Coordinates of C-alpha atoms in Angstrom, one line a residue:
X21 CA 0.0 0.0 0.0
X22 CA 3.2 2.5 0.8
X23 CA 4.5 1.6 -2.7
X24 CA 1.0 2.8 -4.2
X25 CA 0.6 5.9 -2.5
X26 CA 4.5 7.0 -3.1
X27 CA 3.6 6.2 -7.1
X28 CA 0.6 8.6 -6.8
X29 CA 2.6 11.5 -4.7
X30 CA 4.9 11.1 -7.8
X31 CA 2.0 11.5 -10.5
X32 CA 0.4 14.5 -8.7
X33 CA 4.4 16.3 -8.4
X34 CA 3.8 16.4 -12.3
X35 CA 0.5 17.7 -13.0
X36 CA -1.7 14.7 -14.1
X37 CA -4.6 15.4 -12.4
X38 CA -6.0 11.4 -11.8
X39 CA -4.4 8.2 -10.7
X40 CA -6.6 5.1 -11.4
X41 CA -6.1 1.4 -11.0
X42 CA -8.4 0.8 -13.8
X43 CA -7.0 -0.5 -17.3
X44 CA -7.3 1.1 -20.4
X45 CA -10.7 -1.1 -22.4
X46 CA -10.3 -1.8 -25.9
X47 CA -12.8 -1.2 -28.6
X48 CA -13.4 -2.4 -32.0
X49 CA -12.9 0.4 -34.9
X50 CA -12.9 -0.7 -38.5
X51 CA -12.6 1.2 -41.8
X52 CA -13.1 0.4 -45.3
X53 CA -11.7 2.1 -48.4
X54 CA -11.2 1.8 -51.7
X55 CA -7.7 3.1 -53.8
X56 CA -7.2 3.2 -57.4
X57 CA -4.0 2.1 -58.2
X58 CA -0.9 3.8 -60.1
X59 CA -0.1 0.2 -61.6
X60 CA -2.8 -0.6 -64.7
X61 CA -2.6 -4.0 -64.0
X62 CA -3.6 -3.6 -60.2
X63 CA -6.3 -1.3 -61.1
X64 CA -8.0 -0.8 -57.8
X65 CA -8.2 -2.0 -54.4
X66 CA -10.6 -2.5 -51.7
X67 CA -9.3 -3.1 -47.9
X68 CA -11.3 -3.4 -44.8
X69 CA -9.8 -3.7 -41.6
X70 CA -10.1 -3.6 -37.7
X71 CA -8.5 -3.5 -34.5
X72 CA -9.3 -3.6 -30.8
X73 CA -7.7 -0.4 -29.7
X74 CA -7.2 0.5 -26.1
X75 CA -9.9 3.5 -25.8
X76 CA -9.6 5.6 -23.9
X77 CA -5.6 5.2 -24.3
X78 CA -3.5 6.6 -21.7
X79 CA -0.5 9.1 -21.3
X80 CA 1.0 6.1 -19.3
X81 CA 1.2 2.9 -20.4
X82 CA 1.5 3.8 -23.5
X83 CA -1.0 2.4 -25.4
X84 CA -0.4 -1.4 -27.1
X85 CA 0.5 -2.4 -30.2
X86 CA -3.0 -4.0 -31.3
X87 CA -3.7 -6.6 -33.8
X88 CA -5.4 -5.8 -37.4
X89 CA -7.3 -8.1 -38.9
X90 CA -9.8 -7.7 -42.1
X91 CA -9.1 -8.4 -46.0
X92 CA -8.0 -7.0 -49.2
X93 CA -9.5 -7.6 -52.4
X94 CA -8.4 -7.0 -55.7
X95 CA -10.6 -6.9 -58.8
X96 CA -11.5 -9.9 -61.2
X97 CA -9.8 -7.9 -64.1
X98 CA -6.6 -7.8 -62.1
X99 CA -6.3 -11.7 -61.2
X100 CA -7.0 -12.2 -65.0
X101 CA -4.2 -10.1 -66.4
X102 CA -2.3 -11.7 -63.9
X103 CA -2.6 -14.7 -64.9
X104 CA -1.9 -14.1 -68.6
X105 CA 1.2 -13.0 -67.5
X106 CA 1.5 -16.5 -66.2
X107 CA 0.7 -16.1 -62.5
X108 CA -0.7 -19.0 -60.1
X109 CA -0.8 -17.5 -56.6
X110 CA -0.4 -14.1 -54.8
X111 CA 0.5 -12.8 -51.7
X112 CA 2.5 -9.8 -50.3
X113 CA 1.4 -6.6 -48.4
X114 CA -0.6 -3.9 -48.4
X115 CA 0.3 -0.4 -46.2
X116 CA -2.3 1.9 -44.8
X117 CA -1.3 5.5 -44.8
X118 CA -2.4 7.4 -41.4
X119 CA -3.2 10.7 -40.4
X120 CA -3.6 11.8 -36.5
X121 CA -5.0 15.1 -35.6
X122 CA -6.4 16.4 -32.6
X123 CA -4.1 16.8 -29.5
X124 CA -1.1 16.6 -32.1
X125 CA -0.3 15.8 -35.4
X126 CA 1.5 12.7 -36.9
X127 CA 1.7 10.6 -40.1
X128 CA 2.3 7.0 -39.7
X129 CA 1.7 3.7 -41.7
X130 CA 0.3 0.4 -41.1
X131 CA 1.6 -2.1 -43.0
X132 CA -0.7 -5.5 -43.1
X133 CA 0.4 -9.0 -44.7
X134 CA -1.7 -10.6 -47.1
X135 CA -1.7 -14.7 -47.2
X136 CA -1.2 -16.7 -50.1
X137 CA -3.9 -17.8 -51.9
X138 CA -4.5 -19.3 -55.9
X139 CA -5.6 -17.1 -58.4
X140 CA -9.3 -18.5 -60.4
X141 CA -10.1 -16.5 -64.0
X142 CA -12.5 -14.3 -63.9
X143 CA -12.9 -13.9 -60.2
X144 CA -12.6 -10.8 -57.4
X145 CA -9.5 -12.5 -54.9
X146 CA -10.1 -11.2 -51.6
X147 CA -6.8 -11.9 -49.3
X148 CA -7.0 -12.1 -45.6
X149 CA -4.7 -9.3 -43.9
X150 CA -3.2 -9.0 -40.6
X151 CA -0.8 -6.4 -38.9
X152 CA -0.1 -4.3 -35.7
X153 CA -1.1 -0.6 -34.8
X154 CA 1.3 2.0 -34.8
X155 CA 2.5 3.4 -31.8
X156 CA 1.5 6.7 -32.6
X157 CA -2.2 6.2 -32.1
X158 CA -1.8 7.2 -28.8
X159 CA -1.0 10.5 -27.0
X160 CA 1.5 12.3 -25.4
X161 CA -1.2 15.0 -24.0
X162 CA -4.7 14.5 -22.3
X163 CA -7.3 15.0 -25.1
X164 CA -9.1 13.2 -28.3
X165 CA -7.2 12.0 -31.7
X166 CA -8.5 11.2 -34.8
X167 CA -7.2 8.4 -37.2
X168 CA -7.8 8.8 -40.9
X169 CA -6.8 6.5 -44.0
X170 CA -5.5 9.0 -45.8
X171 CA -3.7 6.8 -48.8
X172 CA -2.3 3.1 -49.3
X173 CA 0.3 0.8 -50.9
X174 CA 0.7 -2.6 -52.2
X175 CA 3.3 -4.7 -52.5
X176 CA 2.3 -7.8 -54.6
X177 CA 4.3 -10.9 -55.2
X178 CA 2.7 -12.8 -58.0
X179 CA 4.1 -16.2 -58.7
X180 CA 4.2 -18.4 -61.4
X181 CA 3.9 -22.3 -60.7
X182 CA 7.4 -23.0 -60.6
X183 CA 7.3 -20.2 -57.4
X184 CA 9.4 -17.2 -60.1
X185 CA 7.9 -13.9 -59.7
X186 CA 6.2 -12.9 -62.8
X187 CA 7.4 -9.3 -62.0
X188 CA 10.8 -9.2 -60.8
X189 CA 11.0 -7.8 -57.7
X190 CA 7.0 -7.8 -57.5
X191 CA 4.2 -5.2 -58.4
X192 CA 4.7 -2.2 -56.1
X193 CA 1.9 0.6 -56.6
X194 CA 0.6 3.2 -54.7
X195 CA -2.8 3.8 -54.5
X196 CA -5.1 6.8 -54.0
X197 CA -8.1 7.7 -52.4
X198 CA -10.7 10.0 -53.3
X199 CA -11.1 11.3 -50.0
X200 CA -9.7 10.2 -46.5
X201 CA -11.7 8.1 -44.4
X202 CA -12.1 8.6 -40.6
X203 CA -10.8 5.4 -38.6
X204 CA -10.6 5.7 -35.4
X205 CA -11.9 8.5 -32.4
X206 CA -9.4 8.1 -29.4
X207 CA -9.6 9.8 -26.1
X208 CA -6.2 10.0 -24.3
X209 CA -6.4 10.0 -20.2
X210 CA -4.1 10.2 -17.5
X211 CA -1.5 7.7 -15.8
X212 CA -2.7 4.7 -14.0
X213 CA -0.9 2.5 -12.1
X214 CA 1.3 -0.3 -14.0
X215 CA 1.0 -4.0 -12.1
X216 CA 3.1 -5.0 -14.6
X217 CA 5.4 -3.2 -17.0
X218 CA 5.7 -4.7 -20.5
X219 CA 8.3 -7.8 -21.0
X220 CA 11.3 -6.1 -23.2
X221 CA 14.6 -7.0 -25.2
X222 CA 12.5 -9.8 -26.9
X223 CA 15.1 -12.4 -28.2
X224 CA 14.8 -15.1 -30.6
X225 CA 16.9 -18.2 -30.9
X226 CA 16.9 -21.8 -32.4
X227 CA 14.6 -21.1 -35.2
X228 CA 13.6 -24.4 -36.6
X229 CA 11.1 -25.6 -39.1
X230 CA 8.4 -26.3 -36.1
X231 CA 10.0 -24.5 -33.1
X232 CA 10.9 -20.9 -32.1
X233 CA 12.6 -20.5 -28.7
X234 CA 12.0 -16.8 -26.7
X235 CA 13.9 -15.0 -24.4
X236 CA 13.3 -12.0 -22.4
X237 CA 14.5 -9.3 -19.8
X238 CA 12.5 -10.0 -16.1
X239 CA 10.1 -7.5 -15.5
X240 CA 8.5 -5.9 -12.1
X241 CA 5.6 -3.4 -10.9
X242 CA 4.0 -2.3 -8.3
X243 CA 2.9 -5.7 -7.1
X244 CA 6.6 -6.7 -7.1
X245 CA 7.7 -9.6 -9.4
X246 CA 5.0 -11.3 -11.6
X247 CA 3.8 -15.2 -11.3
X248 CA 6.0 -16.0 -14.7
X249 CA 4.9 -15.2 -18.2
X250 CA 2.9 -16.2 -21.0
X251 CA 3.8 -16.5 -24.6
X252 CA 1.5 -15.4 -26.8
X253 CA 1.8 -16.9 -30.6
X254 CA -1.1 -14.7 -32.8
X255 CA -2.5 -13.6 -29.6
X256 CA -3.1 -16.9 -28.1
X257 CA -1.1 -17.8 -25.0
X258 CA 0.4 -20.7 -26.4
X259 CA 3.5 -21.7 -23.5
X260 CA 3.5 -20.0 -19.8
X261 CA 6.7 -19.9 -17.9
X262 CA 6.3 -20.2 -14.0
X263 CA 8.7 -18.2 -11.6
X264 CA 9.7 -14.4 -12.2
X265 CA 13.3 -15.5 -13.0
X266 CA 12.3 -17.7 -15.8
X267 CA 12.7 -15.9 -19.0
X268 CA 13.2 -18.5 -21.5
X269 CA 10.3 -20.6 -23.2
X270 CA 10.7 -22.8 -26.4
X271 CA 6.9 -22.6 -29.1
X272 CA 6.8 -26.2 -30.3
X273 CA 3.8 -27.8 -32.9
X274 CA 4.3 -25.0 -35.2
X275 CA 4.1 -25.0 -39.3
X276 CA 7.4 -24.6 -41.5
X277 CA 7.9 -21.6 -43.4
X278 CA 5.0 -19.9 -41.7
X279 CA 4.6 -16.6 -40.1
X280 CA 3.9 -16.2 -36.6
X281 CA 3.4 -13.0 -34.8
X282 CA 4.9 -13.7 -30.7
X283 CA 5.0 -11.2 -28.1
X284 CA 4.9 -11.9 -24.0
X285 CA 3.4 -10.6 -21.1
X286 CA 3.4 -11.0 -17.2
X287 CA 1.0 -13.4 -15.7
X288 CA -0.3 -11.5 -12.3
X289 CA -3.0 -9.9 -11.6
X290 CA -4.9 -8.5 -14.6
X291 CA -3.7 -5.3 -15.8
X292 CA -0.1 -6.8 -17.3
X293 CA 0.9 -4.9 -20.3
X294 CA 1.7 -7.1 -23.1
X295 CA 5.5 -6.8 -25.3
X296 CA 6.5 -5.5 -28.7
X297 CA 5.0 -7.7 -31.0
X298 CA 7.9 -9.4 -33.6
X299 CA 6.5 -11.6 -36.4
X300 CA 8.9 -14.8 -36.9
X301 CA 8.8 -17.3 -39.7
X302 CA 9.8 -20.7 -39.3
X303 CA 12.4 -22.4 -41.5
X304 CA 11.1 -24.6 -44.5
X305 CA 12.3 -27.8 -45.6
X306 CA 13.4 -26.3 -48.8
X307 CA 15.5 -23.5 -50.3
X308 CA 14.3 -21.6 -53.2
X309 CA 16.7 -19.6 -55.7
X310 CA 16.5 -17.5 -59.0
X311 CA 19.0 -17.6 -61.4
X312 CA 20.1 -15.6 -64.9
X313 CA 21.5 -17.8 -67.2
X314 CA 24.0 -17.0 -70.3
X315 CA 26.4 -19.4 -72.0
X316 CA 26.9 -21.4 -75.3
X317 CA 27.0 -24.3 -76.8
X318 CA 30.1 -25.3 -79.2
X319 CA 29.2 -26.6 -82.6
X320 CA 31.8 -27.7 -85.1
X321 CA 34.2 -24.7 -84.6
X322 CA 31.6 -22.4 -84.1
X323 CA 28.7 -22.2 -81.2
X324 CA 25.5 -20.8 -80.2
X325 CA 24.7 -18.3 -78.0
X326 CA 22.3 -18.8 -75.0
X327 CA 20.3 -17.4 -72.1
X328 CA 17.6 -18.7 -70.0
X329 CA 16.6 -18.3 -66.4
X330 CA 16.2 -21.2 -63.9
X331 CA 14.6 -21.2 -60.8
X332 CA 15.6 -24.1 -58.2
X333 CA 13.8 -26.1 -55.2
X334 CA 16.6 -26.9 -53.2
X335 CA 15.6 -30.0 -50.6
X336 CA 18.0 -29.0 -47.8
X337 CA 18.3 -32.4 -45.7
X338 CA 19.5 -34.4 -48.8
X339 CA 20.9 -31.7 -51.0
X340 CA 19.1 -32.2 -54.1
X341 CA 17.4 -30.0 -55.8
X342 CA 14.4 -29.7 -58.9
X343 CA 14.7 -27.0 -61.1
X344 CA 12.7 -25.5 -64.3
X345 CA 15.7 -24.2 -66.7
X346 CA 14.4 -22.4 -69.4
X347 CA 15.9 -21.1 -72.8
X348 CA 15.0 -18.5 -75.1
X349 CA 15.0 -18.8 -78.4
X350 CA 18.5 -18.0 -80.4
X351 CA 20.4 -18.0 -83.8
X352 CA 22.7 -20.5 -85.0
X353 CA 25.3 -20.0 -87.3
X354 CA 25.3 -22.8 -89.9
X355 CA 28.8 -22.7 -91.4
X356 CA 29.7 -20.3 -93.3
X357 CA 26.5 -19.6 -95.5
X358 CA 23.8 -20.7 -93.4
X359 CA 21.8 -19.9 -90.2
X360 CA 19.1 -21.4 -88.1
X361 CA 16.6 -20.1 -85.7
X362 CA 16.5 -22.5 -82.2
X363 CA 14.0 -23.3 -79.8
X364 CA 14.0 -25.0 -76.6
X365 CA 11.4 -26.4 -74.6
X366 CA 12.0 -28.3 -71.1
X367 CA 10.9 -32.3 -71.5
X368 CA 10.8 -33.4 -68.2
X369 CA 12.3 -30.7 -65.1
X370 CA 15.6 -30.3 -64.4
X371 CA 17.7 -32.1 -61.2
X372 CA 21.0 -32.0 -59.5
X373 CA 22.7 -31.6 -55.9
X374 CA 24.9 -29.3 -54.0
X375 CA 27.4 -30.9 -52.2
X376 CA 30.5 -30.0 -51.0
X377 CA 30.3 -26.5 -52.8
X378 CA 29.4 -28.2 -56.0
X379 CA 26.3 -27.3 -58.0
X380 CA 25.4 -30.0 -60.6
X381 CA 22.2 -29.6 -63.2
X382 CA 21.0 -31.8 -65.9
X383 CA 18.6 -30.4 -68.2
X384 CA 16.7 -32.5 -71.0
X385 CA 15.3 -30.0 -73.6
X386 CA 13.2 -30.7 -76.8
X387 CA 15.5 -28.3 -79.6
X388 CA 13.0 -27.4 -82.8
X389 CA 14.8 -25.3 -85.4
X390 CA 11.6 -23.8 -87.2
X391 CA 13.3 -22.1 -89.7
X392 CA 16.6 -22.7 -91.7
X393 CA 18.8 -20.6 -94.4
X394 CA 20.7 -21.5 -96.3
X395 CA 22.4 -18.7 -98.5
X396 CA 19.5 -17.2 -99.6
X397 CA 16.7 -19.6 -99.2
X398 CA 14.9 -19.9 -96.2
X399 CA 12.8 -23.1 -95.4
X400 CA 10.0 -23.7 -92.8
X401 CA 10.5 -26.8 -90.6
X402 CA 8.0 -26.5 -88.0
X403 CA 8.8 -30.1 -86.9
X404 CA 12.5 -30.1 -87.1
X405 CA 13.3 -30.9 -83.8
X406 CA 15.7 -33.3 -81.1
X407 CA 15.5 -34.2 -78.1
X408 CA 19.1 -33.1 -76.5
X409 CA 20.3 -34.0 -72.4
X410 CA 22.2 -31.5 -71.2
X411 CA 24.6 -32.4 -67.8
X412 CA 26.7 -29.3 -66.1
X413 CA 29.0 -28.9 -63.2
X414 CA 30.7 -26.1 -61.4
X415 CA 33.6 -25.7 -59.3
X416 CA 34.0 -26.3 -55.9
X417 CA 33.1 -23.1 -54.2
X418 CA 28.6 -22.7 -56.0
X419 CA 27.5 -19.2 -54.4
X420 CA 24.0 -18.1 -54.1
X421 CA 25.4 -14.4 -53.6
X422 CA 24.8 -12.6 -56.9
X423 CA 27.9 -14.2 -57.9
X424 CA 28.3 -15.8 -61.2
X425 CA 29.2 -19.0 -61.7
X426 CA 30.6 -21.1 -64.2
X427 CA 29.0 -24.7 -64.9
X428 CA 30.5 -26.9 -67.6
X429 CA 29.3 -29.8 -69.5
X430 CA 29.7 -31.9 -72.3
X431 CA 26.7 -33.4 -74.3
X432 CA 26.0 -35.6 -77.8
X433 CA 23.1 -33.7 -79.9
X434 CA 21.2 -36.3 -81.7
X435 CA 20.2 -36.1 -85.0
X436 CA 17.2 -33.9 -86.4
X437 CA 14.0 -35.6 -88.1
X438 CA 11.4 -34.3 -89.7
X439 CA 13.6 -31.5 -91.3
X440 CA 12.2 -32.0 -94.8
X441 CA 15.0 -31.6 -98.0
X442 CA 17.7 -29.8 -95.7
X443 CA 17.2 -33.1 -93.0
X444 CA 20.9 -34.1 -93.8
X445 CA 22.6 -30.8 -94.1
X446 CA 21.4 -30.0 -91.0
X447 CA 22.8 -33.1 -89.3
X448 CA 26.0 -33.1 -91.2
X449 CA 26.5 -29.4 -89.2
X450 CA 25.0 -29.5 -86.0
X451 CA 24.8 -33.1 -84.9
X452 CA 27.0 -35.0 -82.4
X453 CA 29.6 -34.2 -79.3
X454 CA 29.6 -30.7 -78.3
X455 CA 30.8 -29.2 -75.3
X456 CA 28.5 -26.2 -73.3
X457 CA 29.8 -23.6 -71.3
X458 CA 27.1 -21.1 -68.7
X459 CA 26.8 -19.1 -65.9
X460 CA 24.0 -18.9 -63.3
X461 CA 23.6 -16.0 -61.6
X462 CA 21.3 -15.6 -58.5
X463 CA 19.1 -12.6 -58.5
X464 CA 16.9 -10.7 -55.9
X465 CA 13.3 -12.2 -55.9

């Protein structure tokens, strides 16, 4: 009682005029808007979203972070162009731009994850979203705030099946509103006394693909020393650690590569004040990397340029790896007085390891020369075409760093069919042992 009447001397010494025991109540507040989008193929956007605020916040605690939930939804015309670009799935982000007013004046942004979800022709795609408030929600001064949407963003990662963004990078747009849309009314009141300070210096170790292990700093209030602490995984307390001293608890039963948003807080008496919240994504089971390819092929003195892209599932326990290799379509220089246009097309997709620093890849690809010329005739061979297997290796020391590597290979080209009158010409240049030369060069996804 002498520890709570010292606190309140201490509160009156610097001019708040109440000291209450009571906590601060959280409400529901939602919003809806719409934004047309800078990006054509976005076109517009439609979020709706909520959040349990603490109203009336208070000068001290400061108020929570709170969780946002609602959904985004993005227009059947969108998902269709989209997916002529060759999408399968989206996910990504979209950010809320905020205005306060009232006591003060901020601008802040809330920035809410979208999940994963396939994309169906000729259908609106609405994504769940979830995020955290702002701290700036709340106010230094006594007095009421106003929160309005005053603008958003999205940050869109479309992906094709073999998981390769369509859009390097992704489809970032910002989007505008036609007028700003009120979202929250918050009243700010004095200091109350704190049973229990928020848990801080969250720390996370031993990050596995169904485990996440927390630490923290102790933390004490008025009461003196809490009962232990709860771990709270998306808001649910999911582990609780008995005894003050014990800061440590391990999250097991989780998903790999999956997003979790953990934060702690003191188990007492009721009015414990929860941590920073910190979203953590477990490991997966695989490894995923992009690569720019460029190389050549050696034909009878000569060769053929080539570039391609490859993206590779890397299955980290056994250190193999599936991969879609793809080439684009080149010229090839037919002796002296000829050419030939080349395609490729994957057969079957591509495999290999890393081990021990080395990167191996075969590739089998169907190779259809459409066109041939030969001086100055040119003859259509729509069916011209080989099936070719393609085996490289690197060196010892394979980086995923940006860093190009060199693979090299050897390979036999089998003869061409169905190349009509130039059938042997064709052969009598381009078929048999060969040797290939490329580098694969990660790049940002």
């Amino acid at each position: 009682m002498r520890t709570r009447r010292m606190a309140a001397a201490v509160v009156v010494a610097v001019g708040v005029a109440v000291v209450t025991a009571v906590p601060a109540v959280a409400q529901v507040m939602s919003v809806e808007v719409t934004g047309q989008c800078a990006d054509p193929v976005v076109g517009s956007v439609r979020v709706a979203a909520s959040a349990d605020v603490e109203n009336p916040a208070l000068i001290s605690p400061g108020a929570e972070m709170r969780r946002i939930t609602g959904a985004a939804t993005l227009p059947a015309a969108a998902v269709d162009a989209l997916i002529a670009r060759g999408a399968t799935t989206i996910e990504g982000q979209v950010s809320l731009k905020v205005a306060v007013t009232g006591t003060y004046s901020v601008q802040g942004v809330n920035t809410l994850h979208m999940t994963k979800a396939p994309l169906v022709p000729g259908q609106d795609l609405t994504l769940p979203v979830v995020g955290y408030t702002a701290p700036v929600y709340s106010s230094y001064l006594v007095g009421t705030n106003y929160v309005d949407v005053t603008g958003l963003s999205l940050n869109l990662s479309a992906r094709r099946a073999d998981t390769s963004q369509v859009v390097r990078g992704g489809l970032n747009t910002q989007c505008t509103l036609a007028e700003p849309r009120r979202w929250m009314t918050i009243r700010t009141d004095s200091i109350i006394a704190e049973y229990h300070p928020a848990p801080r210096n969250l720390k996370f170790t031993n990050v596995t693909t169904d485990s996440i292990t927390v630490s923290w700093d102790p933390t004490r209030g008025l009461m003196g020393p809490p009962l232990g602490y709860d771990i709270l995984v998306d808001e649910v307390a999911t582990v609780r650690v008995i005894g003050p001293s014990n800061t440590t608890g391990t999250i097991t039963g989780l998903k790999p590569n999956t997003t979790y948003y953990v934060r702690v807080k003191a188990i007492d008496m009721g009015g414990e004040r929860r941590s920073e919240v910190f979203p953590i994504r477990t490991k997966d089971f695989f490894a995923y990397h992009y690569f720019d390819v460029s190389g050549a092929i050696g034909i009878r003195g000569t060769h053929v340029d080539i570039l391609g892209e490859q993206t590779t599932k890397l299955e980290l326990a056994p250190s193999t790896h599936t991969s879609n290799l793809t080439f684009a379509p080149t010229q090839a220089r037919l002796g002296t007085y000829g050419s030939a246009r080349v395609e490729f097309t994957p057969v079957a997709p591509a495999t290999g390891t890393y081990q021990a620093g080395v990167f191996t890849v075969t590739t089998r690809q169907k190779v259809t020369v459409p066109r041939i010329t030969i001086g100055n005739r040119t003859y259509l061979t729509p069916n011209c075409s080989t099936v070719v297997s393609l085996p490289l290796t690197s060196g010892p020391d394979f980086k995923f760093n940006g860093t190009p590597n060199r693979l090299n290979g050897s390979l036999t080209i089998p003869p061409f069919r169905n190349c009509g009158q130039v059938t042997s010409t064709l052969n009598q240049w381009v078929s048999g042992t060969s040797t290939a030369e490329f580098d694969l060069t990660t790049y940002a996804d």
